[in-house]
Tab-separated table of C-alpha atoms in Angstrom:
chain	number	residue	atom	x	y	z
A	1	UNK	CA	17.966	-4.493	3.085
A	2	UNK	CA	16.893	-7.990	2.094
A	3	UNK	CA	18.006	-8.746	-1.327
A	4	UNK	CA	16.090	-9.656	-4.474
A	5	UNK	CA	17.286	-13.156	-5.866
A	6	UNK	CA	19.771	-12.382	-9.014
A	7	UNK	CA	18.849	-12.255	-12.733
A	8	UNK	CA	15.325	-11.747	-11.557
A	9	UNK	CA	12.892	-9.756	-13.956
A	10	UNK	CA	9.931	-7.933	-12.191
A	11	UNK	CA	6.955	-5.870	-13.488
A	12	UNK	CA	5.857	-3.342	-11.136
A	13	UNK	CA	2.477	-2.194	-12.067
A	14	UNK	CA	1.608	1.372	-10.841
A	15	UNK	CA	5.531	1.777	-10.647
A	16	UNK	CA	4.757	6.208	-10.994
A	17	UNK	CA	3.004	5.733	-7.766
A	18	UNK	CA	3.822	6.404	-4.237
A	19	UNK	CA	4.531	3.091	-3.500
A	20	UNK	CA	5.599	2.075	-6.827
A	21	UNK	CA	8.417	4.662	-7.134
A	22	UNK	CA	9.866	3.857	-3.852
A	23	UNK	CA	10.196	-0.069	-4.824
A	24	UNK	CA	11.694	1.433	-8.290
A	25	UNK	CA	14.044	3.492	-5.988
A	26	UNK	CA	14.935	0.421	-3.994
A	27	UNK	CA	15.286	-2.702	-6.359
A	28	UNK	CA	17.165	-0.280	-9.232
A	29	UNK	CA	20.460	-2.039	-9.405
A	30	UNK	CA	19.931	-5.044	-6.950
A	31	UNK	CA	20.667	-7.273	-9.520
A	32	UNK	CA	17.641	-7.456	-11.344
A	33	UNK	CA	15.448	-6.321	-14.114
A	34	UNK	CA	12.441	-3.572	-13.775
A	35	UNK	CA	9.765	-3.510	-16.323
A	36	UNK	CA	8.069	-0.341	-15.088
A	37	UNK	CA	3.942	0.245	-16.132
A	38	UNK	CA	2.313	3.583	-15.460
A	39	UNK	CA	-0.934	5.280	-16.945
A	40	UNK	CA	1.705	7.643	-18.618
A	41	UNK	CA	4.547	4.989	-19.810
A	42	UNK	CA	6.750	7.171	-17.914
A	43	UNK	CA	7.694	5.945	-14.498
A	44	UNK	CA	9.763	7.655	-11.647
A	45	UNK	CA	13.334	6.233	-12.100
A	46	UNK	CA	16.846	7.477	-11.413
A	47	UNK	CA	17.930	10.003	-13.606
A	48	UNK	CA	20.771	8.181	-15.484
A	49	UNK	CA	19.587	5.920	-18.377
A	50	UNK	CA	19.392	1.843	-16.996
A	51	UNK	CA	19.580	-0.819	-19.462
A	52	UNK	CA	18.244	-2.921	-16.235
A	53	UNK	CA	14.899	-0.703	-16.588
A	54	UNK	CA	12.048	-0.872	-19.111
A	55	UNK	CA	8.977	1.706	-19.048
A	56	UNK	CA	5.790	0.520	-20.690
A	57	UNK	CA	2.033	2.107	-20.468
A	58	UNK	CA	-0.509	0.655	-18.251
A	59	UNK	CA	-3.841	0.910	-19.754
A	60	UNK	CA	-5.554	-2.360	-18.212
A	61	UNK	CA	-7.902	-2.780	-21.299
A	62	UNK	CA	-4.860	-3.171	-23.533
A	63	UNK	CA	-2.193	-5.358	-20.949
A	64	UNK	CA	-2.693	-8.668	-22.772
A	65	UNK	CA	0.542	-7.761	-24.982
A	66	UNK	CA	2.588	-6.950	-22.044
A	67	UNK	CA	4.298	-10.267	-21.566
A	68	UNK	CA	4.928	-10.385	-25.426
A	69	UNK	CA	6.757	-7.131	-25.128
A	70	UNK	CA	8.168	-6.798	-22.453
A	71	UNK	CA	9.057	-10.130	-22.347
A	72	UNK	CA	7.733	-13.194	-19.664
A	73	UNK	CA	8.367	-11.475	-15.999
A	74	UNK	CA	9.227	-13.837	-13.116
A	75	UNK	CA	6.833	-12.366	-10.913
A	76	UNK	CA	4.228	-9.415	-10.757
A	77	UNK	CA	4.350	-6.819	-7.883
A	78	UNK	CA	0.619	-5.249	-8.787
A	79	UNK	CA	0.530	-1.654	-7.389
A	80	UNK	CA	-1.726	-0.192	-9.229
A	81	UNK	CA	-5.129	1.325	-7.752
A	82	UNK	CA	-6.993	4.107	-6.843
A	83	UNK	CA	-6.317	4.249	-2.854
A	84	UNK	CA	-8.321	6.955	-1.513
A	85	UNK	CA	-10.546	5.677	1.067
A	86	UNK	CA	-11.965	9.208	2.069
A	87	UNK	CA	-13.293	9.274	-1.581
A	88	UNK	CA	-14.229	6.006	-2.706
A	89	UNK	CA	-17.608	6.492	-1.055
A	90	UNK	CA	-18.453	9.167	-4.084
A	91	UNK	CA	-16.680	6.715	-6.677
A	92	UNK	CA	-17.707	3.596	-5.663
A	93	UNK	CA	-18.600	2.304	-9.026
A	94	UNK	CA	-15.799	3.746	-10.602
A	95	UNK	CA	-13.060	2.339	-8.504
A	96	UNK	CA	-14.799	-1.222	-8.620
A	97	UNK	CA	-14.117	-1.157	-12.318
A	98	UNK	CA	-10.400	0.466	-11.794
A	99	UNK	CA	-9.388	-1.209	-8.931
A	100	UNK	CA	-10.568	-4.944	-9.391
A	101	UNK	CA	-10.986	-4.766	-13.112
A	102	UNK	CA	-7.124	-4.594	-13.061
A	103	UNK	CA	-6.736	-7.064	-10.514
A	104	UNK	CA	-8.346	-9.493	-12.502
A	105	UNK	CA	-6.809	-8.580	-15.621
A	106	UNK	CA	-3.288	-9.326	-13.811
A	107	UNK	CA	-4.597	-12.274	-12.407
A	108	UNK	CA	-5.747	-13.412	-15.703
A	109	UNK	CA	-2.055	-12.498	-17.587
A	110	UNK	CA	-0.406	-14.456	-14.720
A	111	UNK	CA	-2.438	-17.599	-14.811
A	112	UNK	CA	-2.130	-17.658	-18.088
A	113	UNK	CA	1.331	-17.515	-18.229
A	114	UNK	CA	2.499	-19.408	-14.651
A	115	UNK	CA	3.967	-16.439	-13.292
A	116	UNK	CA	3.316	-15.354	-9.665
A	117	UNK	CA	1.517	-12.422	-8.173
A	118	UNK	CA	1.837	-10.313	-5.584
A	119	UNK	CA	-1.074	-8.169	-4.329
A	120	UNK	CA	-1.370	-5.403	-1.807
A	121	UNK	CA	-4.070	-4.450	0.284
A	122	UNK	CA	-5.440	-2.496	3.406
A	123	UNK	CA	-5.433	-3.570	6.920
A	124	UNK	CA	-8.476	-1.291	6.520
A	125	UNK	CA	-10.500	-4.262	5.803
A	126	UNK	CA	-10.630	-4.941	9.628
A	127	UNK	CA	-12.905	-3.603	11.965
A	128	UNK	CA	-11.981	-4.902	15.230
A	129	UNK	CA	-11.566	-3.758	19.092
A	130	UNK	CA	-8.692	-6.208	19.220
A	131	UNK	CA	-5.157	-5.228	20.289
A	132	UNK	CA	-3.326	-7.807	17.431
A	133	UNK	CA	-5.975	-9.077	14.913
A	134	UNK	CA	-4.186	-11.843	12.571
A	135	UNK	CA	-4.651	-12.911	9.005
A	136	UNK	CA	-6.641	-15.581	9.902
A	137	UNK	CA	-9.276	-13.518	12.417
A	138	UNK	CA	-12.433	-13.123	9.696
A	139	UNK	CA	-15.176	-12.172	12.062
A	140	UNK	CA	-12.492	-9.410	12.741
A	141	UNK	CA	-13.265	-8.394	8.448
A	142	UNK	CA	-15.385	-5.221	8.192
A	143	UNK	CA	-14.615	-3.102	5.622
A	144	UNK	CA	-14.601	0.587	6.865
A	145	UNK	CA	-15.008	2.440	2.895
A	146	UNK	CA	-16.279	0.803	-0.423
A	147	UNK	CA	-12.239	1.262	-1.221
A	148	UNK	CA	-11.709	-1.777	1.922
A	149	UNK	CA	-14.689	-3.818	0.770
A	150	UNK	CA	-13.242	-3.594	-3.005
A	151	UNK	CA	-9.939	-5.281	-1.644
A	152	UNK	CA	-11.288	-7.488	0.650
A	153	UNK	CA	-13.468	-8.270	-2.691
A	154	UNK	CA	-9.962	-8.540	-4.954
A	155	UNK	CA	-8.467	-11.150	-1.864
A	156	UNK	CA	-11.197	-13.546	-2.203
A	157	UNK	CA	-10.746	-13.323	-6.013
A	158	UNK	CA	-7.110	-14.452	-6.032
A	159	UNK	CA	-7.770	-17.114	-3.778
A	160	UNK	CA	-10.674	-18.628	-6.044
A	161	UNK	CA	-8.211	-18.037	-9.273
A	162	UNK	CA	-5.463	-19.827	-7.071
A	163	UNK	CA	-8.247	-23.029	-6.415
A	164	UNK	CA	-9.449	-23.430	-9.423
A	165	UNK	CA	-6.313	-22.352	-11.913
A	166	UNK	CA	-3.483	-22.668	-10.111
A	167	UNK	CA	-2.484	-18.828	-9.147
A	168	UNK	CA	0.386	-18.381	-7.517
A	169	UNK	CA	-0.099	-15.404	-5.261
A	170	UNK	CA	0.653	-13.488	-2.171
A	171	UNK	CA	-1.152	-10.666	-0.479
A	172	UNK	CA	-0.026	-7.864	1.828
A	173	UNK	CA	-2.580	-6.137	3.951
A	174	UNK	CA	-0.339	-2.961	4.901
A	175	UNK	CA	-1.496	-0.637	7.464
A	176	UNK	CA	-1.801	3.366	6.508
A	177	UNK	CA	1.223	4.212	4.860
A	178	UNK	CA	3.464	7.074	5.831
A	179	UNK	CA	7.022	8.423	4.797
A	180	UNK	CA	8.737	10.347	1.910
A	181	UNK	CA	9.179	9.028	-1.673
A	182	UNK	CA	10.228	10.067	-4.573
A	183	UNK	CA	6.646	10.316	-5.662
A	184	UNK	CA	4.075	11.375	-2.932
A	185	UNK	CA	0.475	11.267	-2.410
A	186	UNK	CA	-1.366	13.837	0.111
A	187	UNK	CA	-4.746	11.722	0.691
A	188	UNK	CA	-3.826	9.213	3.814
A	189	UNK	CA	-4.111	10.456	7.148
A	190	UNK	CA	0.005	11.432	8.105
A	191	UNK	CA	0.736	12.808	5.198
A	192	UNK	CA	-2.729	15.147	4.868
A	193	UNK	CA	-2.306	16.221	8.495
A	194	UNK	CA	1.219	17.156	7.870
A	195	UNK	CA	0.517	19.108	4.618
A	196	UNK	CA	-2.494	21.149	6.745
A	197	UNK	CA	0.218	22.089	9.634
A	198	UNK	CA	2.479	23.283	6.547
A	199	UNK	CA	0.647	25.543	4.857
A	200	UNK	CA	-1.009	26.504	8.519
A	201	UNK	CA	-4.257	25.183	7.699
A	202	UNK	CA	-6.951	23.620	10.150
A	203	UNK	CA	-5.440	20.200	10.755
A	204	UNK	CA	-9.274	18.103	10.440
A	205	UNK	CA	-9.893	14.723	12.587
A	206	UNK	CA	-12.655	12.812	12.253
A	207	UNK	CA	-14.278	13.456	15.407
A	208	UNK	CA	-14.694	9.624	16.554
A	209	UNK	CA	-10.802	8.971	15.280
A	210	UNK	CA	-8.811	10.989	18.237
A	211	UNK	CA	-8.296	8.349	20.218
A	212	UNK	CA	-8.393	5.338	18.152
A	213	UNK	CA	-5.451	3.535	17.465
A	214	UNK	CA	-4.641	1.570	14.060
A	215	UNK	CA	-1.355	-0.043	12.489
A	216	UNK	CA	0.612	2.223	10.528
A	217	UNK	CA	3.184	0.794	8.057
A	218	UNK	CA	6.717	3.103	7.163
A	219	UNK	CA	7.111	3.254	2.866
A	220	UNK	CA	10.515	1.832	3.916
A	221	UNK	CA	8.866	-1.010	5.387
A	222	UNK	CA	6.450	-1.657	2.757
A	223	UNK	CA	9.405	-1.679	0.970
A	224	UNK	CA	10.936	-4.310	2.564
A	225	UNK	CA	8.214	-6.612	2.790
A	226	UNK	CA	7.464	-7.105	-1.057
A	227	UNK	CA	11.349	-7.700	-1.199
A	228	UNK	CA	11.147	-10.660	1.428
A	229	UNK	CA	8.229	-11.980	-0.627
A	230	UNK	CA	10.283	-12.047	-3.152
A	231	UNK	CA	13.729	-12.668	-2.237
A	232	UNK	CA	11.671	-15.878	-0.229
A	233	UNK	CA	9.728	-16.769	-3.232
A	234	UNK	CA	6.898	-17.159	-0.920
A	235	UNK	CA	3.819	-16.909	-3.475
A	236	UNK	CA	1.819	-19.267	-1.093
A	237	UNK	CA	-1.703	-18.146	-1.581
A	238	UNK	CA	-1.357	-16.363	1.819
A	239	UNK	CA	-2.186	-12.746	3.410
A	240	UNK	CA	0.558	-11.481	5.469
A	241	UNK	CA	-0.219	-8.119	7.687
A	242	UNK	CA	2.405	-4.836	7.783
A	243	UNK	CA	2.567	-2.621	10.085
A	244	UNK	CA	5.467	-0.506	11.838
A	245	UNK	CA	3.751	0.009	14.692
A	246	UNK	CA	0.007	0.631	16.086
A	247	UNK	CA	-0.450	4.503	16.754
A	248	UNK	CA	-3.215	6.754	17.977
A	249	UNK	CA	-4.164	10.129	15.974
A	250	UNK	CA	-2.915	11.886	19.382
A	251	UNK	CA	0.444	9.949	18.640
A	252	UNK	CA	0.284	11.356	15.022
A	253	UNK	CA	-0.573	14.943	16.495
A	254	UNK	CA	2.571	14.799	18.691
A	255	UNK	CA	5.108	13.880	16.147
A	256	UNK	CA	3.739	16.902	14.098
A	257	UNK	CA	3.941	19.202	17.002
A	258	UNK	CA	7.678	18.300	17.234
A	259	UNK	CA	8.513	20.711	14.525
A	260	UNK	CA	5.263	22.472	13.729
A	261	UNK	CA	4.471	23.711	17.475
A	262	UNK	CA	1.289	25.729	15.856
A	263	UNK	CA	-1.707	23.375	15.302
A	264	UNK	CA	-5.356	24.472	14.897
A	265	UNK	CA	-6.656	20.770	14.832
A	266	UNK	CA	-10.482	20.590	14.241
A	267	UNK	CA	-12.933	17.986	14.586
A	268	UNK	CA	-14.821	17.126	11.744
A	269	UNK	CA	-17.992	14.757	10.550
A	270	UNK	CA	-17.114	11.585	7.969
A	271	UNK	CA	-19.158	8.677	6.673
A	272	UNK	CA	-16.072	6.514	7.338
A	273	UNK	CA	-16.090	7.099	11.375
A	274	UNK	CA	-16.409	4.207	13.487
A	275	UNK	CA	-15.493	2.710	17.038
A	276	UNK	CA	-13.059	0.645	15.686
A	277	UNK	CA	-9.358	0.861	17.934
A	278	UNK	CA	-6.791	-2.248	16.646
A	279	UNK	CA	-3.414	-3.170	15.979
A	280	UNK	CA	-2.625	-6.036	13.824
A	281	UNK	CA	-0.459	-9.162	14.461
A	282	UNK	CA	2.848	-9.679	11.539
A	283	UNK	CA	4.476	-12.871	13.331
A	284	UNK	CA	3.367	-14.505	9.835
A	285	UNK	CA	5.891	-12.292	7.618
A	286	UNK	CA	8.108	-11.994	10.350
A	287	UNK	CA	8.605	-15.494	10.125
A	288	UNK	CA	9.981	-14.466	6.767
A	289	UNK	CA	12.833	-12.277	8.025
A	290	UNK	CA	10.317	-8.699	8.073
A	291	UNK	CA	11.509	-6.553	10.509
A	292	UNK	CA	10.358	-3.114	10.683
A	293	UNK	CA	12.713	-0.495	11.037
A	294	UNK	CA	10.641	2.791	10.805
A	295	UNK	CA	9.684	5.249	13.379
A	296	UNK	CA	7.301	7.902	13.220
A	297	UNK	CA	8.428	10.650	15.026
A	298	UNK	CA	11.521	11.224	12.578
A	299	UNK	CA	9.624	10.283	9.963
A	300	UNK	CA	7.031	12.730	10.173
A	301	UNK	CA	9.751	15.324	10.750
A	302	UNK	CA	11.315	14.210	7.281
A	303	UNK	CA	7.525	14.307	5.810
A	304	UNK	CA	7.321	18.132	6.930
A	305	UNK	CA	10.491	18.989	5.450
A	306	UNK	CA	9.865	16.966	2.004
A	307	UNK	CA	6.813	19.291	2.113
A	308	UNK	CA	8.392	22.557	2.649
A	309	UNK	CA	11.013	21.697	0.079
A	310	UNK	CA	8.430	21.143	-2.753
A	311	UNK	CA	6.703	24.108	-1.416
């Protein structure tokens, strides 16, 4: 696992989130400090008290004091969103003022203060036939849900902070996350289709989707990417894709049947559907020392049993 740079102090925004608690899980005791914000002020952590590890609430509207308590962070790993895509077309307002209200707010604390931010957002932002789109591609940019156009709107924001107030920033467009964490979410389209085969439910496909194949990025490898970020200090104003690997819904399907042989899968009707079939390009964090290490056939088999565990 690439390591963080020593005596390092890092706020993870969103930290009780899927994502959030498996960077918490990963970077606890790697020689650096955690300053943890959730909605709650209580963040997933390991169990034993950590004098490396400070939990702080995460209303947006009242962040300006963060710095001044929690003390000046060295960098900024902002997590923090609403990231259903399914439902942001029924929310659309609501996550514009949650999802790039705190983006800006962050961006604001940062330039204000000189420290760097890192950003994540959603290969989802593409909408191309291509077999390896790359950072650079924009006539491959079509947002497929208002919850892609709102980070494709929150990109273009950092990079106009960054030009006219000096941001330092970096921004990962990850593909659809899968794998266990301490903390999981049920909403993306592994983990959903894993829960329905679980509980022996209809396992529902978007009836254009079957076929189509999109990057897919491991939590471990998500992981790993902020760390090289930040173990590289590379806050260089650029967007850097993450993916594991490019898979079809029918590769998705498989993996499940591995150890639930039983699927009713049914083809349903979304706004969302599209003719869209891509994989994405990562030689630009690879360059960095990324190197994905996930694979989805075990890790859908350790998604299932995480599932029947909590069960």
């Amino acid at each position: 696992m690439t390591a963080v740079p020593a005596v390092k102090t890092i706020l993870i925004t969103g930290a009780s989130g899927y994502v959030g608690a498996a960077l918490t899980q990963a970077l606890a005791g790697a020689e650096c400090r955690l300053v943890l914000a959730s909605r709650s002020g209580k963040a997933w952590q390991p169990h034993e008290a950590r004098a490396d590890i400070r939990q702080i609430r995460s209303d947006f509207h009242g962040s300006g004091a963060w710095f001044s308590a929690a003390g000046v962070p060295d960098a900024v790993v902002h997590l923090a969103a609403n990231t259903d895509a399914t439902h942001s077309f029924a929310c659309r307002e609501e996550l514009e003022q949650c999802n790039f209200g705190y983006t800006r707010c962050m961006a604001d604390l940062c330039v204000k203060a000189g420290v760097p931010l890192l950003h994540l957002s959603s290969t989802s932002v593409y909408g191309s036939c291509k077999t390896e789109v790359r950072e650079e591609d924009e006539a491959e940019i079509h947002p497929q849900s208002p919850y892609a156009e709102c980070k494709r709107g929150e990109e273009l924001f950092l990079a106009r902070r960054a030009e006219r107030d000096g941001l330092r920033f970096a921004v990962l467009r990850l593909g659809t996350i899968f794998g266990v964490s301490p903390v999981m979410r049920y909403h993306t389209a592994v983990h959903k289709f894993c829960q329905q085969a679980v509980r022996g439910e209809p396992v529902t496909i978007w009836s254009s989707a079957m076929h189509q194949r999109r990057p897919y990025a491991y939590i471990g490898d998500a992981v790993r990417a902020i760390r090289v970020i930040l173990a590289q200090d590379a806050f260089d104003g650029r967007i850097y894709n993450v993916a594991t690997a490019t898979h079809s819904v029918d590769d998705v399907l498989g993996a499940i049947r591995r150890v639930v042989p039983m699927l009713d899968v049914r083809l349903v009707d979304h706004l969302i559907m599209n003719d869209y079939s891509f994989g994405v390009n990562c030689d630009r964090i690879r360059e960095l020392g990324y190197r994905p290490e996930g694979d989805l056939t075990s890790e859908v088999a350790g998604i299932v049993a995480d599932i029947r565990r909590r069960s």
